[in-house]
mmCIF file with all atom_site columns, C-alpha atoms in Angstrom:
data_model
loop_
_atom_site.group_PDB
_atom_site.id
_atom_site.type_symbol
_atom_site.label_atom_id
_atom_site.label_alt_id
_atom_site.label_comp_id
_atom_site.label_asym_id
_atom_site.label_entity_id
_atom_site.label_seq_id
_atom_site.pdbx_PDB_ins_code
_atom_site.Cartn_x
_atom_site.Cartn_y
_atom_site.Cartn_z
_atom_site.occupancy
_atom_site.B_iso_or_equiv
_atom_site.pdbx_formal_charge
_atom_site.auth_seq_id
_atom_site.auth_comp_id
_atom_site.auth_asym_id
_atom_site.auth_atom_id
_atom_site.pdbx_PDB_model_num
ATOM 1  C CA . LEU T 1 1  ? -17.797 -5.940  -7.308  1.00 0.00 ? 1  LEU T CA 1
ATOM 2  C CA . ARG T 1 2  ? -18.919 -2.779  -5.232  1.00 0.00 ? 2  ARG T CA 1
ATOM 3  C CA . GLN T 1 3  ? -17.245 -4.402  -2.125  1.00 0.00 ? 3  GLN T CA 1
ATOM 4  C CA . GLY T 1 4  ? -14.927 -7.222  -1.559  1.00 0.00 ? 4  GLY T CA 1
ATOM 5  C CA . SER T 1 5  ? -11.027 -7.983  -0.832  1.00 0.00 ? 5  SER T CA 1
ATOM 6  C CA . VAL T 1 6  ? -8.400  -9.848  -2.365  1.00 0.00 ? 6  VAL T CA 1
ATOM 7  C CA . LYS T 1 7  ? -5.525  -11.252 -0.188  1.00 0.00 ? 7  LYS T CA 1
ATOM 8  C CA . GLY T 1 8  ? -2.067  -12.817 -0.950  1.00 0.00 ? 8  GLY T CA 1
ATOM 9  C CA . LEU T 1 9  ? -1.333  -10.724 -4.624  1.00 0.00 ? 9  LEU T CA 1
ATOM 10 C CA . CYS T 1 10 ? 2.707   -11.292 -5.041  1.00 0.00 ? 10 CYS T CA 1
ATOM 11 C CA . ALA T 1 11 ? 4.143   -7.684  -6.597  1.00 0.00 ? 11 ALA T CA 1
ATOM 12 C CA . ARG T 1 12 ? 7.378   -7.229  -8.399  1.00 0.00 ? 12 ARG T CA 1
ATOM 13 C CA . GLY T 1 13 ? 10.132  -6.863  -5.843  1.00 0.00 ? 13 GLY T CA 1
ATOM 14 C CA . GLY T 1 14 ? 9.101   -9.321  -3.174  1.00 0.00 ? 14 GLY T CA 1
ATOM 15 C CA . PHE T 1 15 ? 6.104   -7.804  -1.693  1.00 0.00 ? 15 PHE T CA 1
ATOM 16 C CA . VAL T 1 16 ? 2.573   -9.673  -0.807  1.00 0.00 ? 16 VAL T CA 1
ATOM 17 C CA . ILE T 1 17 ? -0.589  -7.334  -1.191  1.00 0.00 ? 17 ILE T CA 1
ATOM 18 C CA . ASN T 1 18 ? -3.797  -7.660  0.473   1.00 0.00 ? 18 ASN T CA 1
ATOM 19 C CA . ILE T 1 19 ? -6.838  -5.110  -0.671  1.00 0.00 ? 19 ILE T CA 1
ATOM 20 C CA . ASP T 1 20 ? -10.015 -4.244  0.770   1.00 0.00 ? 20 ASP T CA 1
ATOM 21 C CA . TRP T 1 21 ? -12.607 -2.045  -0.879  1.00 0.00 ? 21 TRP T CA 1
ATOM 22 C CA . PHE T 1 22 ? -16.337 -0.820  -0.066  1.00 0.00 ? 22 PHE T CA 1
ATOM 23 C CA . ASP T 1 23 ? -18.407 1.160   -2.654  1.00 0.00 ? 23 ASP T CA 1
ATOM 24 C CA . ASN T 1 24 ? -15.513 0.660   -5.217  1.00 0.00 ? 24 ASN T CA 1
ATOM 25 C CA . GLN T 1 25 ? -13.336 2.868   -3.203  1.00 0.00 ? 25 GLN T CA 1
ATOM 26 C CA . LEU T 1 26 ? -10.080 1.426   -1.326  1.00 0.00 ? 26 LEU T CA 1
ATOM 27 C CA . THR T 1 27 ? -10.516 1.052   2.171   1.00 0.00 ? 27 THR T CA 1
ATOM 28 C CA . THR T 1 28 ? -7.064  -0.387  3.269   1.00 0.00 ? 28 THR T CA 1
ATOM 29 C CA . ALA T 1 29 ? -4.251  -2.379  1.386   1.00 0.00 ? 29 ALA T CA 1
ATOM 30 C CA . ASN T 1 30 ? -1.579  -4.173  2.994   1.00 0.00 ? 30 ASN T CA 1
ATOM 31 C CA . VAL T 1 31 ? 1.891   -4.249  1.733   1.00 0.00 ? 31 VAL T CA 1
ATOM 32 C CA . PHE T 1 32 ? 4.235   -6.924  3.346   1.00 0.00 ? 32 PHE T CA 1
ATOM 33 C CA . ALA T 1 33 ? 7.902   -6.881  2.252   1.00 0.00 ? 33 ALA T CA 1
ATOM 34 C CA . LYS T 1 34 ? 9.648   -10.070 1.610   1.00 0.00 ? 34 LYS T CA 1
ATOM 35 C CA . ASN T 1 35 ? 12.930  -8.190  1.244   1.00 0.00 ? 35 ASN T CA 1
ATOM 36 C CA . ASN T 1 36 ? 14.488  -4.973  1.716   1.00 0.00 ? 36 ASN T CA 1
ATOM 37 C CA . SER T 1 37 ? 13.626  -2.861  -1.497  1.00 0.00 ? 37 SER T CA 1
ATOM 38 C CA . ALA T 1 38 ? 12.247  0.343   -2.859  1.00 0.00 ? 38 ALA T CA 1
ATOM 39 C CA . CYS T 1 39 ? 8.380   -0.307  -3.330  1.00 0.00 ? 39 CYS T CA 1
ATOM 40 C CA . LYS T 1 40 ? 6.818   2.105   -5.938  1.00 0.00 ? 40 LYS T CA 1
ATOM 41 C CA . ILE T 1 41 ? 2.998   2.488   -5.791  1.00 0.00 ? 41 ILE T CA 1
ATOM 42 C CA . ASN T 1 42 ? 0.494   4.662   -7.714  1.00 0.00 ? 42 ASN T CA 1
ATOM 43 C CA . LEU T 1 43 ? -0.928  6.452   -4.801  1.00 0.00 ? 43 LEU T CA 1
ATOM 44 C CA . LYS T 1 44 ? -4.157  8.785   -5.629  1.00 0.00 ? 44 LYS T CA 1
ATOM 45 C CA . ASN T 1 45 ? -7.038  10.292  -3.751  1.00 0.00 ? 45 ASN T CA 1
ATOM 46 C CA . HIS T 1 46 ? -4.935  11.439  -0.367  1.00 0.00 ? 46 HIS T CA 1
ATOM 47 C CA . TYR T 1 47 ? -4.437  7.914   0.692   1.00 0.00 ? 47 TYR T CA 1
ATOM 48 C CA . LYS T 1 48 ? -1.191  7.465   3.069   1.00 0.00 ? 48 LYS T CA 1
ATOM 49 C CA . ILE T 1 49 ? 1.190   4.969   3.887   1.00 0.00 ? 49 ILE T CA 1
ATOM 50 C CA . TYR T 1 50 ? 1.854   3.899   7.552   1.00 0.00 ? 50 TYR T CA 1
ATOM 51 C CA . LEU T 1 51 ? 4.271   1.655   9.190   1.00 0.00 ? 51 LEU T CA 1
ATOM 52 C CA . ASN T 1 52 ? 3.400   0.972   12.817  1.00 0.00 ? 52 ASN T CA 1
ATOM 53 C CA . ASN T 1 53 ? 0.709   3.783   12.808  1.00 0.00 ? 53 ASN T CA 1
ATOM 54 C CA . ILE T 1 54 ? 3.598   6.244   11.931  1.00 0.00 ? 54 ILE T CA 1
ATOM 55 C CA . LEU T 1 55 ? 3.197   8.050   8.417   1.00 0.00 ? 55 LEU T CA 1
ATOM 56 C CA . VAL T 1 56 ? 5.571   6.625   6.031   1.00 0.00 ? 56 VAL T CA 1
ATOM 57 C CA . LEU T 1 57 ? 8.184   9.570   4.223   1.00 0.00 ? 57 LEU T CA 1
ATOM 58 C CA . LEU T 1 58 ? 7.584   9.090   0.546   1.00 0.00 ? 58 LEU T CA 1
ATOM 59 C CA . LYS T 1 59 ? 9.666   10.079  -2.437  1.00 0.00 ? 59 LYS T CA 1
ATOM 60 C CA . GLY T 1 60 ? 7.132   11.666  -5.345  1.00 0.00 ? 60 GLY T CA 1
ATOM 61 C CA . LEU T 1 61 ? 8.379   10.250  -8.934  1.00 0.00 ? 61 LEU T CA 1
ATOM 62 C CA . GLY T 1 62 ? 5.826   11.945  -10.839 1.00 0.00 ? 62 GLY T CA 1
ATOM 63 C CA . ASN T 1 63 ? 2.282   11.305  -12.345 1.00 0.00 ? 63 ASN T CA 1
ATOM 64 C CA . GLY T 1 64 ? 0.848   9.947   -8.838  1.00 0.00 ? 64 GLY T CA 1
ATOM 65 C CA . ILE T 1 65 ? 3.859   7.450   -8.462  1.00 0.00 ? 65 ILE T CA 1
ATOM 66 C CA . VAL T 1 66 ? 5.748   7.514   -4.928  1.00 0.00 ? 66 VAL T CA 1
ATOM 67 C CA . SER T 1 67 ? 8.370   5.131   -3.768  1.00 0.00 ? 67 SER T CA 1
ATOM 68 C CA . PHE T 1 68 ? 9.684   4.148   -0.155  1.00 0.00 ? 68 PHE T CA 1
ATOM 69 C CA . HIS T 1 69 ? 12.295  1.791   1.156   1.00 0.00 ? 69 HIS T CA 1
ATOM 70 C CA . ALA T 1 70 ? 10.522  -1.018  2.427   1.00 0.00 ? 70 ALA T CA 1
ATOM 71 C CA . ILE T 1 71 ? 12.167  -3.336  5.114   1.00 0.00 ? 71 ILE T CA 1
ATOM 72 C CA . LYS T 1 72 ? 12.000  -6.882  5.119   1.00 0.00 ? 72 LYS T CA 1
ATOM 73 C CA . GLY T 1 73 ? 9.250   -8.533  7.495   1.00 0.00 ? 73 GLY T CA 1
ATOM 74 C CA . LYS T 1 74 ? 7.432   -5.414  7.864   1.00 0.00 ? 74 LYS T CA 1
ATOM 75 C CA . ASN T 1 75 ? 3.809   -4.478  6.935   1.00 0.00 ? 75 ASN T CA 1
ATOM 76 C CA . TYR T 1 76 ? 2.724   -1.352  5.433   1.00 0.00 ? 76 TYR T CA 1
ATOM 77 C CA . ILE T 1 77 ? -0.728  0.205   5.449   1.00 0.00 ? 77 ILE T CA 1
ATOM 78 C CA . ILE T 1 78 ? -2.433  2.357   2.935   1.00 0.00 ? 78 ILE T CA 1
ATOM 79 C CA . LYS T 1 79 ? -5.348  4.332   3.805   1.00 0.00 ? 79 LYS T CA 1
ATOM 80 C CA . LYS T 1 80 ? -6.836  7.687   3.562   1.00 0.00 ? 80 LYS T CA 1
#
């Protein structure tokens, strides 16, 4: 599909993911943390991660993979 969304995907480590895309490109993704946990994401194309509209500090792990400490109950937004 060129555009669409998925909601409620469960990811390893206790995360719930919602994804929206348009023209085959990610528009936004929401990552909800069910636990205090390290969150690792393959982040490409100049996307950034925000918490309460504040840029989250990421640790680069190589090959486009980044990590950050997610806080239980918080919702992180991925967008350009």
